[in-house]
Amino acid sequence: MGTVTASLFVLLVLLPLPIAHLLLPKRDWSETLLGAFLIGTGSQSAIGLVWSHVVGHAPGTEAAVYLCLLTGGSLFSFLSPRLRQSVQRIFTKDWIKSAFPLLLVLIAAFAVRSIHPLQTAALGQSDAYTHLHYLRHLSEHGKIFNIVYPAGYHWLLALPVLLFGLDPYLVARFAGAFFGTALVLAIYVVLERLVNRRPALLGSFCAACFPGMNILIKTGIGAFANQFGLLLIPCILYLYALLAEKKEGNILGLTLLFIIALLGLAASVPMMLLHIFIIFLIERLVALLRTRRQWLRQTLFLILLCLPAVLLASFHFWQAGSGQRFNTARVLIQYGGEEKATTEKVVHKVQQVSKKTSVTHNKYVEIVLASPYFQLVVDFFTIKRFGFGNFFIDLMGWALLALYLICLGYGVFRQHIGITILGTWGALTTVQASSGFLQFSSYQREGWSLLVATCCLSGVLAGLVYDRIGQYRVMRGSVSLCMFVIACWEVLHPPGHPTLQSSAESLLIESVRFVGESKGKTDSQQECNHGTDNPLCGLLGVFTEDLPLTIVTRYFVGWQNQGDIVPNVLPPESPVTALTVNSSRGITESFTPDRQYLVLLDREKVLQPQDIVSAFAMVAPSQVESVFRQQRYLYRANKKIASYLLSLPKKEWYIEKKALSKNLTAYAVVPRR
């Protein structure tokens, strides 16, 4: 795990750090560190996305281009006398005193997010293995096979794979803690710059290890593009606030950083650009009410800064082709419910009006109404629910909405753009999460954004309370003690993802990688003799040295075999191959005597509603039910595999069975000679 984290830190933070010092003079170390992170991630994801579409091969060359560009920029930055002055200012005598509390929070955040990946080999969420599949394919071919999916985030993960030769599986397993800790740093910087240091420390602590934020913390367990988009949201909003005020002396540096951060979001999670732009729009309307002086000039300036990100996202979707865009639109509304009735009402009204027009015009109207793009627009603006169906959660939602509206009003009254943006951000996401308004049915991620905003709000409110009680030494000590106890509790009871793909997901992966990492029977047996605690050791003696090995399992995913477990967790250079069996067809390719087989069958796990994140089940119940149906269907393949093993002639095949655990059974299938 340390190798993955260190490689990401060196490539994405340490390398662009001199550039960040140059663009952000007179800043403390935390803001400079975040600026370096934004430069590294934003530039690599944008370069990588363009590379995928324009070049489409030689991924190692892309990594070399990134390395040369940032190394050149850093060397140029070293020549600036302003950089040396900035570094000298940061590392003053008071540096350790001011940095120590934040360092403790960041260490706690990293520790909490690291425990679960160290305890289990399973990657977690439903699409984790799809992202691993994308990462492996991109590292080999310079693009991912699902061309409509933005590959910016996967180019970030590919850097240590391409430059340091790390295993993609290990990167996907351990990279989440790095990006999750970056989110905590982002919250600190946002609050420290827009409010002050005390709310920043309390708000970042809330995101780091407060048990009430476990749903948010779990986004840092595993590597997902949405997680990267979440941490960019507060960064972009903080840069937007500084640029809108124009009180900073270094507008050029902030402008470049703002553009790079938006490009990173467009290259990795372009859907979140909609969320960001809606916040910008509301803030601009509020600013028009507050002051009209130079409003048009500021608005045009901000629109121009957003233009590169819009062009990059448009370029990506244009390159995907009309067929892929059409299918993506259908996927985004496939779990819809309420919006379908709304669409029918709109279609009926439009048809009534169009009857009075010409036949040619009627045809165009019918084509538009039947298009998934039209249904997508209706879906986006449809109110899909009223609350979460839980009285206490709905009550919390109303309370949050009231608090955010108070923040918005206070910010407008005091002309404090930071509080204004926080109120706008929180109020919008509260409405979106509780109603589904301004979201797509199959992509409702604004609830995560609401949690990030709530961490910021909690920091502001906790800071106000601390200002009242902080004058008493006993109260200050009590607050510090409570924070320490909470952090210890979270470390002892870390959050984790449920294993949805298999009842033996972790052991299955450990077994597959144990076999795949061993180049032959001799190597495997030597590891077993040296005390390797793997239940497969007792079965290795059955296999021969001279025959290639194939691992046979069922399919674990149902989406066009994107990201099935076994083929993607095998080490890249492993001679072991994988055969995955479909639930409907069974084993279509008969076992051949020139190969030997390791068959792994997991016991069926009946998923329960509590196995899914409860908040997600509330906002997308149809999608959760679809997961249940899919898993029940995929488990059927095990019966067909077992039936096939029984049909093998005993004179030709030797089969030995071993229970690796109560949920996983292994069969060694070797041809007789």
XYZ file of C-alpha atoms in Angstrom:
673
model
C 0.000 0.000 0.000
C 2.839 2.370 0.812
C 4.295 1.927 -2.674
C 1.012 2.901 -4.350
C 0.537 5.966 -2.136
C 4.150 7.099 -2.481
C 4.106 6.749 -6.271
C 0.871 8.741 -6.582
C 2.218 11.434 -4.254
C 5.480 11.753 -6.180
C 3.849 11.849 -9.619
C 0.751 13.933 -8.870
C 1.880 16.213 -6.021
C 5.643 16.372 -5.585
C 6.426 16.761 -9.289
C 4.144 19.799 -9.876
C 4.841 21.317 -6.436
C 7.291 23.988 -7.723
C 4.703 25.074 -10.305
C 2.121 25.424 -7.538
C 4.555 27.572 -5.538
C 4.971 29.820 -8.554
C 1.237 30.134 -9.257
C 0.256 30.551 -5.598
C 2.782 32.830 -3.890
C 2.144 34.010 -0.343
C 0.153 30.859 0.465
C 0.609 28.419 3.319
C 1.746 24.853 2.729
C -1.728 23.284 2.733
C -2.996 25.477 -0.095
C 0.200 24.997 -2.073
C -0.054 21.235 -1.622
C -3.651 21.249 -2.857
C -2.651 23.453 -5.784
C 0.054 20.973 -6.771
C -2.484 18.149 -6.572
C -4.881 20.038 -8.856
C -2.126 20.791 -11.372
C -0.952 17.179 -11.478
C -4.354 15.501 -11.629
C -6.015 18.057 -13.890
C -3.253 18.130 -16.474
C -2.736 14.345 -16.586
C -6.447 13.535 -16.862
C -6.986 16.117 -19.628
C -3.864 15.079 -21.563
C -4.813 11.430 -21.172
C -8.379 11.899 -22.430
C -7.199 13.756 -25.527
C -4.495 11.117 -26.060
C -7.091 8.328 -25.977
C -9.096 9.926 -28.773
C -6.314 11.387 -30.929
C -3.565 8.746 -30.574
C -5.272 5.724 -29.034
C -2.117 3.660 -28.404
C 1.360 3.862 -26.801
C 0.231 4.708 -23.243
C 3.838 4.769 -22.065
C 4.529 7.672 -24.407
C 1.623 9.621 -22.889
C 3.098 9.109 -19.425
C 6.458 10.323 -20.737
C 4.791 13.430 -22.208
C 3.201 14.225 -18.838
C 6.512 13.654 -17.092
C 8.396 15.938 -19.497
C 5.811 18.735 -19.353
C 5.663 18.881 -15.575
C 9.386 18.377 -15.119
C 10.026 21.232 -17.538
C 7.499 23.429 -15.765
C 9.028 22.651 -12.388
C 12.567 23.384 -13.600
C 11.377 26.692 -15.019
C 9.694 27.500 -11.693
C 12.948 26.910 -9.820
C 14.518 29.764 -11.771
C 12.022 32.251 -10.360
C 13.252 34.264 -7.340
C 9.617 34.506 -6.248
C 9.611 30.738 -5.711
C 12.544 30.875 -3.299
C 10.890 33.693 -1.349
C 7.647 31.709 -1.181
C 9.395 28.596 0.118
C 11.288 30.605 2.740
C 8.025 32.175 3.904
C 6.248 28.831 4.274
C 8.945 27.129 6.353
C 9.086 29.682 9.154
C 9.383 28.987 12.879
C 5.603 28.878 13.244
C 5.202 26.335 10.432
C 5.226 23.232 12.643
C 2.853 24.784 15.161
C 0.295 25.689 12.499
C 0.743 22.503 10.478
C 0.618 19.974 13.314
C -3.194 19.868 13.855
C -3.904 19.481 10.138
C -1.235 16.795 9.804
C -2.935 14.818 12.569
C -6.286 15.112 10.792
C -4.776 13.990 7.476
C -3.055 11.030 9.146
C -6.352 10.018 10.752
C -8.148 10.343 7.412
C -5.588 8.189 5.636
C -5.569 5.562 8.399
C -9.362 5.194 8.501
C -9.515 4.759 4.716
C -6.616 2.293 4.638
C -7.792 -0.295 7.145
C -10.535 -1.948 5.074
C -8.372 -2.442 1.928
C -5.687 -3.995 4.124
C -8.188 -6.351 5.739
C -9.796 -7.661 2.561
C -8.671 -8.340 -0.991
C -12.123 -7.464 -2.357
C -12.371 -4.098 -4.073
C -15.832 -3.219 -2.838
C -18.484 -1.340 -4.776
C -20.434 -2.824 -7.657
C -18.388 -1.284 -10.477
C -14.937 -1.537 -8.861
C -13.836 -4.380 -11.130
C -15.118 -2.530 -14.175
C -12.787 0.343 -13.301
C -9.965 -2.165 -12.819
C -10.771 -3.607 -16.247
C -10.639 -0.104 -17.747
C -7.304 0.552 -16.024
C -5.729 -2.659 -17.323
C -6.994 -2.078 -20.854
C -5.816 1.540 -20.873
C -2.380 0.591 -19.516
C -1.969 -1.850 -22.401
C -3.686 -0.070 -25.305
C -3.784 3.646 -24.486
C -7.594 3.808 -24.384
C -10.527 2.008 -22.814
C -12.856 -0.154 -24.878
C -15.981 1.689 -23.660
C -15.253 4.789 -25.690
C -18.093 6.882 -24.263
C -16.732 6.554 -20.719
C -14.328 9.434 -19.903
C -10.905 7.976 -19.188
C -9.317 10.928 -17.383
C -9.351 9.362 -13.924
C -8.011 6.070 -15.215
C -5.055 7.913 -16.733
C -4.237 9.117 -13.199
C -4.224 5.552 -11.909
C -2.239 4.405 -14.932
C 0.745 6.663 -14.151
C 2.319 4.407 -11.467
C 1.489 1.369 -13.606
C 3.220 2.792 -16.681
C 6.166 4.506 -15.004
C 6.878 2.253 -12.012
C 5.443 -1.048 -13.240
C 2.949 -1.459 -10.389
C 0.203 -4.068 -10.576
C -3.096 -2.427 -11.699
C -4.999 -4.473 -9.116
C -2.892 -3.070 -6.272
C -3.360 0.474 -7.561
C -7.133 0.017 -7.746
C -7.163 -1.527 -4.277
C -5.067 1.024 -2.403
C -5.344 4.326 -4.313
C -8.638 5.314 -2.696
C -7.056 6.401 0.585
C -4.820 8.864 -1.277
C -7.727 10.591 -3.016
C -9.910 10.391 0.102
C -7.240 12.193 2.108
C -7.018 14.798 -0.652
C -10.751 15.471 -0.142
C -10.097 16.184 3.547
C -7.283 18.566 2.589
C -9.582 20.283 0.074
C -12.257 20.900 2.720
C -9.633 22.364 5.039
C -8.276 24.738 2.405
C -11.760 25.856 1.322
C -12.842 26.746 4.857
C -9.480 28.197 5.850
C -9.449 30.546 2.862
C -13.150 31.468 2.850
C -13.788 31.551 6.640
C -10.838 30.933 8.986
C -8.582 28.202 10.344
C -10.725 26.909 13.218
C -13.795 25.981 11.114
C -11.372 24.540 8.559
C -9.854 22.183 11.111
C -13.232 21.108 12.515
C -14.821 20.652 9.082
C -11.904 18.611 7.769
C -12.006 16.462 10.917
C -15.681 15.771 10.211
C -14.797 14.478 6.730
C -11.720 12.641 7.999
C -13.077 10.372 10.709
C -16.456 11.417 12.107
C -18.676 8.282 12.271
C -21.719 10.203 11.084
C -19.951 10.682 7.754
C -19.160 7.010 7.129
C -21.127 7.065 3.879
C -18.800 9.794 2.617
C -15.694 8.163 4.094
C -16.471 4.949 2.208
C -15.981 6.794 -1.085
C -12.285 6.836 -0.124
C -12.173 3.043 0.176
C -11.419 1.987 -3.372
C -10.604 3.984 -6.482
C -13.581 5.497 -8.305
C -13.940 8.381 -10.728
C -16.877 9.820 -8.774
C -14.658 10.074 -5.703
C -12.178 12.184 -7.669
C -15.012 14.382 -8.941
C -16.270 14.890 -5.391
C -12.968 16.287 -4.177
C -12.746 18.612 -7.186
C -16.129 20.212 -6.382
C -15.006 22.140 -3.250
C -11.699 23.016 -4.941
C -13.464 24.528 -7.949
C -15.956 26.408 -5.761
C -13.181 27.883 -3.624
C -11.259 29.056 -6.697
C -14.494 30.417 -8.164
C -15.124 32.431 -4.992
C -11.634 33.954 -5.066
C -11.947 34.850 -8.749
C -15.441 36.300 -8.341
C -14.236 38.578 -5.540
C -11.062 39.574 -7.400
C -9.472 40.664 -4.142
C -6.442 38.459 -4.684
C -3.287 39.922 -6.136
C -2.342 36.871 -8.213
C -5.360 36.527 -10.511
C -3.324 34.795 -13.234
C -2.283 31.900 -10.992
C -5.815 31.399 -9.669
C -7.211 31.572 -13.201
C -4.867 28.880 -14.498
C -5.591 26.676 -11.497
C -9.355 27.122 -11.974
C -9.136 26.140 -15.646
C -6.964 23.092 -14.884
C -9.328 21.893 -12.139
C -12.339 22.235 -14.453
C -10.479 20.357 -17.188
C -9.761 17.554 -14.720
C -13.463 17.323 -13.872
C -14.473 17.399 -17.544
C -11.987 14.641 -18.390
C -12.963 12.389 -15.481
C -16.592 13.039 -14.461
C -18.170 15.410 -17.010
C -21.624 14.737 -15.526
C -20.553 16.710 -12.452
C -19.931 19.756 -14.618
C -23.712 20.162 -14.755
C -23.799 20.246 -10.965
C -21.029 22.841 -10.813
C -22.540 25.031 -13.525
C -25.934 25.103 -11.798
C -24.214 26.395 -8.645
C -22.414 29.022 -10.742
C -25.701 30.079 -12.335
C -27.487 30.493 -9.005
C -24.555 32.436 -7.553
C -24.524 34.774 -10.542
C -28.254 35.441 -10.147
C -27.768 36.119 -6.442
C -24.823 38.403 -7.252
C -27.066 40.345 -9.619
C -29.402 41.058 -6.712
C -26.496 42.003 -4.458
C -24.642 44.358 -6.774
C -24.965 45.178 -10.456
C -21.690 46.999 -10.796
C -19.331 45.096 -13.135
C -21.684 42.080 -12.919
C -21.758 41.529 -16.666
C -17.975 41.783 -16.992
C -17.398 39.314 -14.146
C -19.968 36.893 -15.544
C -18.455 36.945 -19.031
C -15.004 36.442 -17.522
C -16.179 33.357 -15.596
C -17.956 31.970 -18.667
C -14.724 32.242 -20.648
C -12.873 30.354 -17.919
C -15.441 27.528 -18.092
C -15.242 27.314 -21.878
C -12.154 24.990 -22.098
C -13.857 22.393 -19.887
C -17.043 22.573 -21.953
C -15.050 22.151 -25.165
C -13.141 19.158 -23.747
C -16.339 17.412 -22.620
C -17.984 18.156 -25.983
C -14.942 16.820 -27.832
C -15.073 13.596 -25.831
C -18.765 12.916 -26.438
C -18.431 13.850 -30.108
C -15.591 11.356 -30.536
C -17.723 8.644 -28.925
C -20.066 8.638 -31.921
C -23.817 8.994 -32.267
C -24.526 5.347 -31.442
C -22.654 5.480 -28.139
C -24.268 8.809 -27.236
C -27.677 7.338 -27.995
C -27.026 4.286 -25.795
C -25.665 6.446 -22.984
C -28.829 8.544 -22.995
C -30.889 5.372 -22.682
C -28.745 4.073 -19.816
C -29.145 7.325 -17.875
C -32.926 6.904 -17.792
C -33.232 3.115 -17.627
C -34.128 3.072 -13.914
C -36.605 5.920 -14.139
C -40.150 5.808 -12.807
C -41.928 9.079 -12.195
C -40.367 10.811 -15.191
C -41.903 8.242 -17.564
C -45.386 9.395 -16.600
C -44.230 12.999 -16.968
C -42.826 12.236 -20.413
C -46.132 10.719 -21.508
C -48.005 13.827 -20.354
C -45.598 16.129 -22.202
C -45.796 13.984 -25.338
C -49.598 14.022 -25.227
C -49.719 17.819 -24.890
C -47.212 18.356 -27.699
C -49.067 15.959 -29.988
C -52.308 17.820 -29.407
C -50.667 21.102 -30.371
C -48.802 19.618 -33.357
C -52.022 18.269 -34.911
C -52.784 21.812 -36.015
C -49.503 22.048 -37.953
C -48.321 20.543 -41.242
C -47.653 16.823 -41.784
C -43.919 17.439 -42.287
C -43.722 19.343 -39.029
C -45.617 16.521 -37.324
C -42.986 13.990 -38.433
C -40.178 16.042 -36.928
C -42.158 16.385 -33.696
C -42.698 12.614 -33.518
C -38.980 11.974 -34.077
C -38.039 14.390 -31.296
C -40.592 12.961 -28.875
C -39.363 9.399 -29.487
C -35.714 10.368 -28.977
C -34.012 9.314 -25.713
C -32.453 12.789 -25.611
C -35.907 14.309 -25.177
C -36.688 11.769 -22.455
C -33.342 12.583 -20.863
C -34.214 16.286 -20.638
C -37.632 15.494 -19.160
C -35.996 13.095 -16.702
C -33.508 15.758 -15.593
C -36.214 18.291 -14.741
C -38.708 15.820 -13.233
C -39.328 15.672 -9.482
C -38.828 11.979 -8.815
C -39.775 11.787 -5.135
C -40.664 13.862 -2.103
C -38.148 13.003 0.580
C -36.451 9.710 1.389
C -39.444 7.840 2.790
C -38.001 8.078 6.308
C -39.401 10.636 8.749
C -36.164 11.301 10.632
C -34.025 11.579 7.499
C -36.615 13.855 5.901
C -36.583 15.979 9.054
C -32.796 16.228 8.844
C -33.154 17.237 5.203
C -35.532 20.062 6.047
C -33.248 21.216 8.870
C -30.240 21.221 6.534
C -32.175 23.142 3.909
C -33.128 25.773 6.493
C -29.513 26.103 7.657
C -28.202 26.444 4.113
C -30.812 29.075 3.285
C -29.765 30.981 6.414
C -26.147 30.746 5.211
C -27.198 32.024 1.818
C -29.106 34.943 3.327
C -26.264 35.798 5.701
C -23.728 35.658 2.896
C -25.790 37.963 0.696
C -26.452 40.391 3.554
C -22.802 40.497 4.643
C -21.523 40.307 1.051
C -19.462 37.252 2.025
C -19.100 35.227 -1.146
C -17.696 32.165 0.635
C -20.770 31.768 2.862
C -23.000 32.636 -0.108
C -21.534 29.817 -2.197
C -21.729 27.378 0.730
C -25.414 28.230 1.204
C -26.103 27.915 -2.518
C -24.210 24.636 -2.803
C -25.874 23.073 0.231
C -29.418 24.244 -0.531
C -29.196 23.025 -4.131
C -27.827 19.592 -3.223
C -30.406 19.174 -0.440
C -33.222 19.773 -2.926
C -31.587 17.507 -5.514
C -30.945 14.629 -3.111
C -34.404 14.716 -1.533
C -36.422 15.171 -4.741
C -34.284 13.914 -7.632
C -34.832 17.279 -9.341
C -31.995 18.313 -11.694
C -30.604 14.763 -11.675
C -30.772 11.789 -14.012
C -32.584 8.705 -12.715
C -29.577 6.421 -13.205
C -26.967 8.944 -12.078
C -27.972 10.482 -8.756
C -24.668 11.472 -7.168
C -25.533 14.870 -5.707
C -26.187 13.220 -2.341
C -22.423 12.713 -1.993
C -21.897 16.380 -2.808
C -24.418 17.233 -0.078
C -22.305 15.291 2.425
C -19.194 17.269 1.459
C -21.130 20.527 1.813
C -22.439 19.341 5.188
C -18.874 18.773 6.395
C -18.119 22.381 5.469
C -21.287 23.608 7.203
C -20.473 21.526 10.284
C -17.062 23.151 10.436
C -18.580 26.644 10.282
C -21.172 25.884 12.980
C -18.667 24.072 15.205
C -16.303 27.013 14.820
C -19.003 29.405 16.034
C -19.660 27.230 19.079
C -15.945 26.905 19.799
C -15.552 30.685 19.702
C -18.069 30.852 22.553
C -16.581 28.144 24.746
C -12.921 28.253 23.673
C -12.061 30.940 26.197
C -12.247 28.296 28.928
C -9.260 25.972 29.150
C -11.393 23.077 30.388
C -13.670 23.335 27.364
C -10.731 23.475 24.968
C -9.309 20.347 26.538
C -12.691 18.627 26.404
C -13.047 19.359 22.692
C -9.569 17.990 21.971
C -10.285 14.879 24.046
C -13.590 14.275 22.233
C -11.883 14.563 18.858
C -9.199 12.098 19.953
C -11.782 9.581 21.225
C -13.839 9.877 18.026
C -10.757 9.320 15.873
C -9.752 6.253 17.918
C -13.274 4.848 17.670
C -13.295 5.252 13.904
C -9.907 3.575 13.574
C -11.131 0.649 15.680
C -14.448 0.467 13.767
C -13.535 1.541 10.219
C -16.222 1.646 7.522
C -16.076 -0.796 4.652
C -17.917 -1.879 1.548
C -20.129 -4.982 1.629
C -19.045 -7.792 -0.691
C -21.839 -7.755 -3.244
C -20.231 -9.786 -6.019
C -19.663 -13.030 -4.138
C -20.073 -14.632 -0.735
C -16.342 -15.457 -0.865
C -15.087 -12.418 -2.783
C -11.936 -11.767 -0.770
C -10.825 -15.418 -0.535
C -11.600 -15.909 -4.218
C -9.289 -13.042 -5.175
C -6.561 -14.167 -2.779
C -6.684 -17.668 -4.264
C -6.648 -16.447 -7.865
C -3.721 -14.121 -7.245
C -1.830 -16.785 -5.294
C -2.057 -19.139 -8.255
C -1.447 -16.384 -10.810
C 1.636 -14.988 -9.084
C 3.232 -18.443 -8.944
C 4.955 -19.184 -12.245
C 4.695 -22.952 -11.747
C 3.873 -25.754 -9.378
C 7.362 -25.660 -7.852
C 7.112 -21.974 -6.938
C 3.657 -22.463 -5.438
C 4.772 -25.460 -3.404
C 7.814 -23.582 -2.118
C 5.590 -20.752 -0.903
C 3.351 -23.258 0.859
C 6.380 -24.909 2.471
C 7.529 -21.523 3.776
C 4.328 -21.070 5.745
C 2.013 -19.324 3.296
C -1.429 -19.455 4.869
C -3.496 -20.179 1.770
C -6.089 -22.973 1.766
C -5.151 -23.821 -1.822
C -1.829 -25.247 -0.668
C -3.379 -28.647 -0.023
C -4.597 -28.834 -3.618
C -1.450 -27.759 -5.460
C 0.095 -31.209 -5.440
C -2.562 -32.425 -7.866
C -1.462 -30.161 -10.707
C 1.360 -31.046 -13.075
C 4.242 -28.809 -14.045
C 4.026 -29.147 -17.826
C 0.360 -28.293 -18.505
C -1.003 -24.735 -18.617
C -3.597 -23.851 -15.990
C -7.042 -22.308 -16.511
C -9.193 -20.975 -13.663
C -12.911 -21.611 -14.193
C -15.559 -19.517 -12.424
C -18.967 -18.070 -13.087
C -19.546 -14.553 -14.341
C -19.634 -12.080 -11.467
C -20.943 -9.103 -13.424
C -23.756 -8.838 -15.906
C -22.858 -5.743 -17.934
C -21.360 -7.125 -21.151
C -18.534 -8.804 -19.182
C -17.044 -5.421 -18.283
C -14.843 -5.985 -15.285
C -15.313 -9.617 -14.346
C -13.294 -10.498 -11.254
C -10.939 -13.347 -12.151
C -9.485 -12.115 -15.487
C -8.793 -8.689 -14.008
C -7.225 -9.575 -10.666
C -4.717 -11.955 -12.262
C -1.228 -10.398 -12.413
C -0.552 -8.880 -15.871
C 2.279 -11.282 -16.782
C 0.692 -14.413 -15.344
C 0.611 -17.525 -17.589
C -2.673 -18.562 -15.950
C -5.801 -17.970 -18.044
C -9.428 -17.541 -16.997
C -12.643 -19.100 -18.262
C -15.871 -17.451 -17.107
C -19.155 -19.296 -17.505
C -22.459 -17.743 -18.519
C -25.576 -18.508 -16.471
C -27.709 -19.214 -19.524
C -25.321 -21.219 -21.743
C -23.068 -22.932 -19.212
C -19.661 -24.249 -20.338
C -19.684 -23.935 -24.119
C -16.019 -24.898 -24.629
C -15.269 -28.448 -23.485
C -12.250 -29.121 -21.280
C -9.296 -30.263 -23.380
C -6.627 -32.808 -22.323
C -3.808 -30.369 -23.078
C -4.812 -28.147 -20.131
C -5.538 -28.503 -16.431
C -8.265 -26.612 -14.619
C -8.905 -25.042 -11.241
C -12.661 -24.642 -10.741
C -13.837 -22.231 -8.023
C -17.500 -22.315 -6.975
C -18.875 -19.865 -4.420
C -21.974 -20.512 -2.342
C -24.953 -18.352 -3.240
C -25.384 -15.290 -1.076
C -28.897 -13.914 -0.767
C -28.492 -10.149 -0.763
C -30.522 -8.156 1.737
C -31.567 -4.493 1.468
C -29.180 -3.625 4.315
C -26.296 -4.906 2.170
C -26.786 -1.835 -0.033
C -26.032 1.650 1.244
C -29.373 2.646 2.766
C -29.319 6.198 1.412
C -28.676 4.888 -2.096
C -31.535 2.410 -1.725
C -33.817 5.319 -0.844
C -33.002 7.410 -3.908
C -32.739 4.548 -6.430
C -34.819 1.564 -5.243
C -35.359 0.243 -8.771
C -31.603 0.177 -9.357
C -31.055 -1.729 -6.105
C -33.711 -4.270 -7.054
C -31.957 -4.678 -10.401
C -28.734 -5.571 -8.545
C -30.597 -8.221 -6.543
C -32.089 -9.782 -9.678
C -28.754 -9.764 -11.478
C -26.927 -11.528 -8.638
C -29.603 -14.218 -8.343
C -29.265 -14.844 -12.069
C -25.459 -14.973 -12.098
C -25.265 -17.568 -9.318
C -27.109 -20.082 -11.541
C -23.900 -20.690 -13.493
C -22.416 -22.593 -10.545
C -25.016 -25.353 -10.936
C -24.162 -25.703 -14.619
C -20.442 -25.874 -13.853
C -21.006 -28.535 -11.183
C -23.207 -30.501 -13.580
C -20.493 -30.345 -16.242
C -17.884 -31.667 -13.796
C -20.130 -34.631 -13.009
C -20.428 -35.387 -16.725
C -16.651 -35.638 -17.247
C -15.565 -39.277 -17.784
C -13.605 -40.493 -14.761
C -11.322 -42.575 -16.957
C -10.072 -39.440 -18.684
C -10.127 -36.881 -15.866
C -8.968 -36.859 -12.275
C -10.990 -34.510 -10.059
C -10.138 -33.597 -6.474
C -12.409 -31.428 -4.346
C -11.388 -29.169 -1.457
C -13.487 -26.771 0.617
C -11.437 -23.584 0.961
C -14.075 -22.101 3.273
C -17.760 -22.522 3.962
C -18.461 -20.220 1.007
C -15.847 -21.343 -1.533
C -15.094 -24.789 -2.945
C -12.197 -25.628 -5.274
C -11.912 -28.489 -7.765
C -8.616 -29.566 -9.318
C -9.399 -31.072 -12.732
C -6.389 -32.784 -14.356
C -6.338 -35.056 -17.433
C -5.251 -38.641 -16.766
C -2.263 -40.036 -18.649
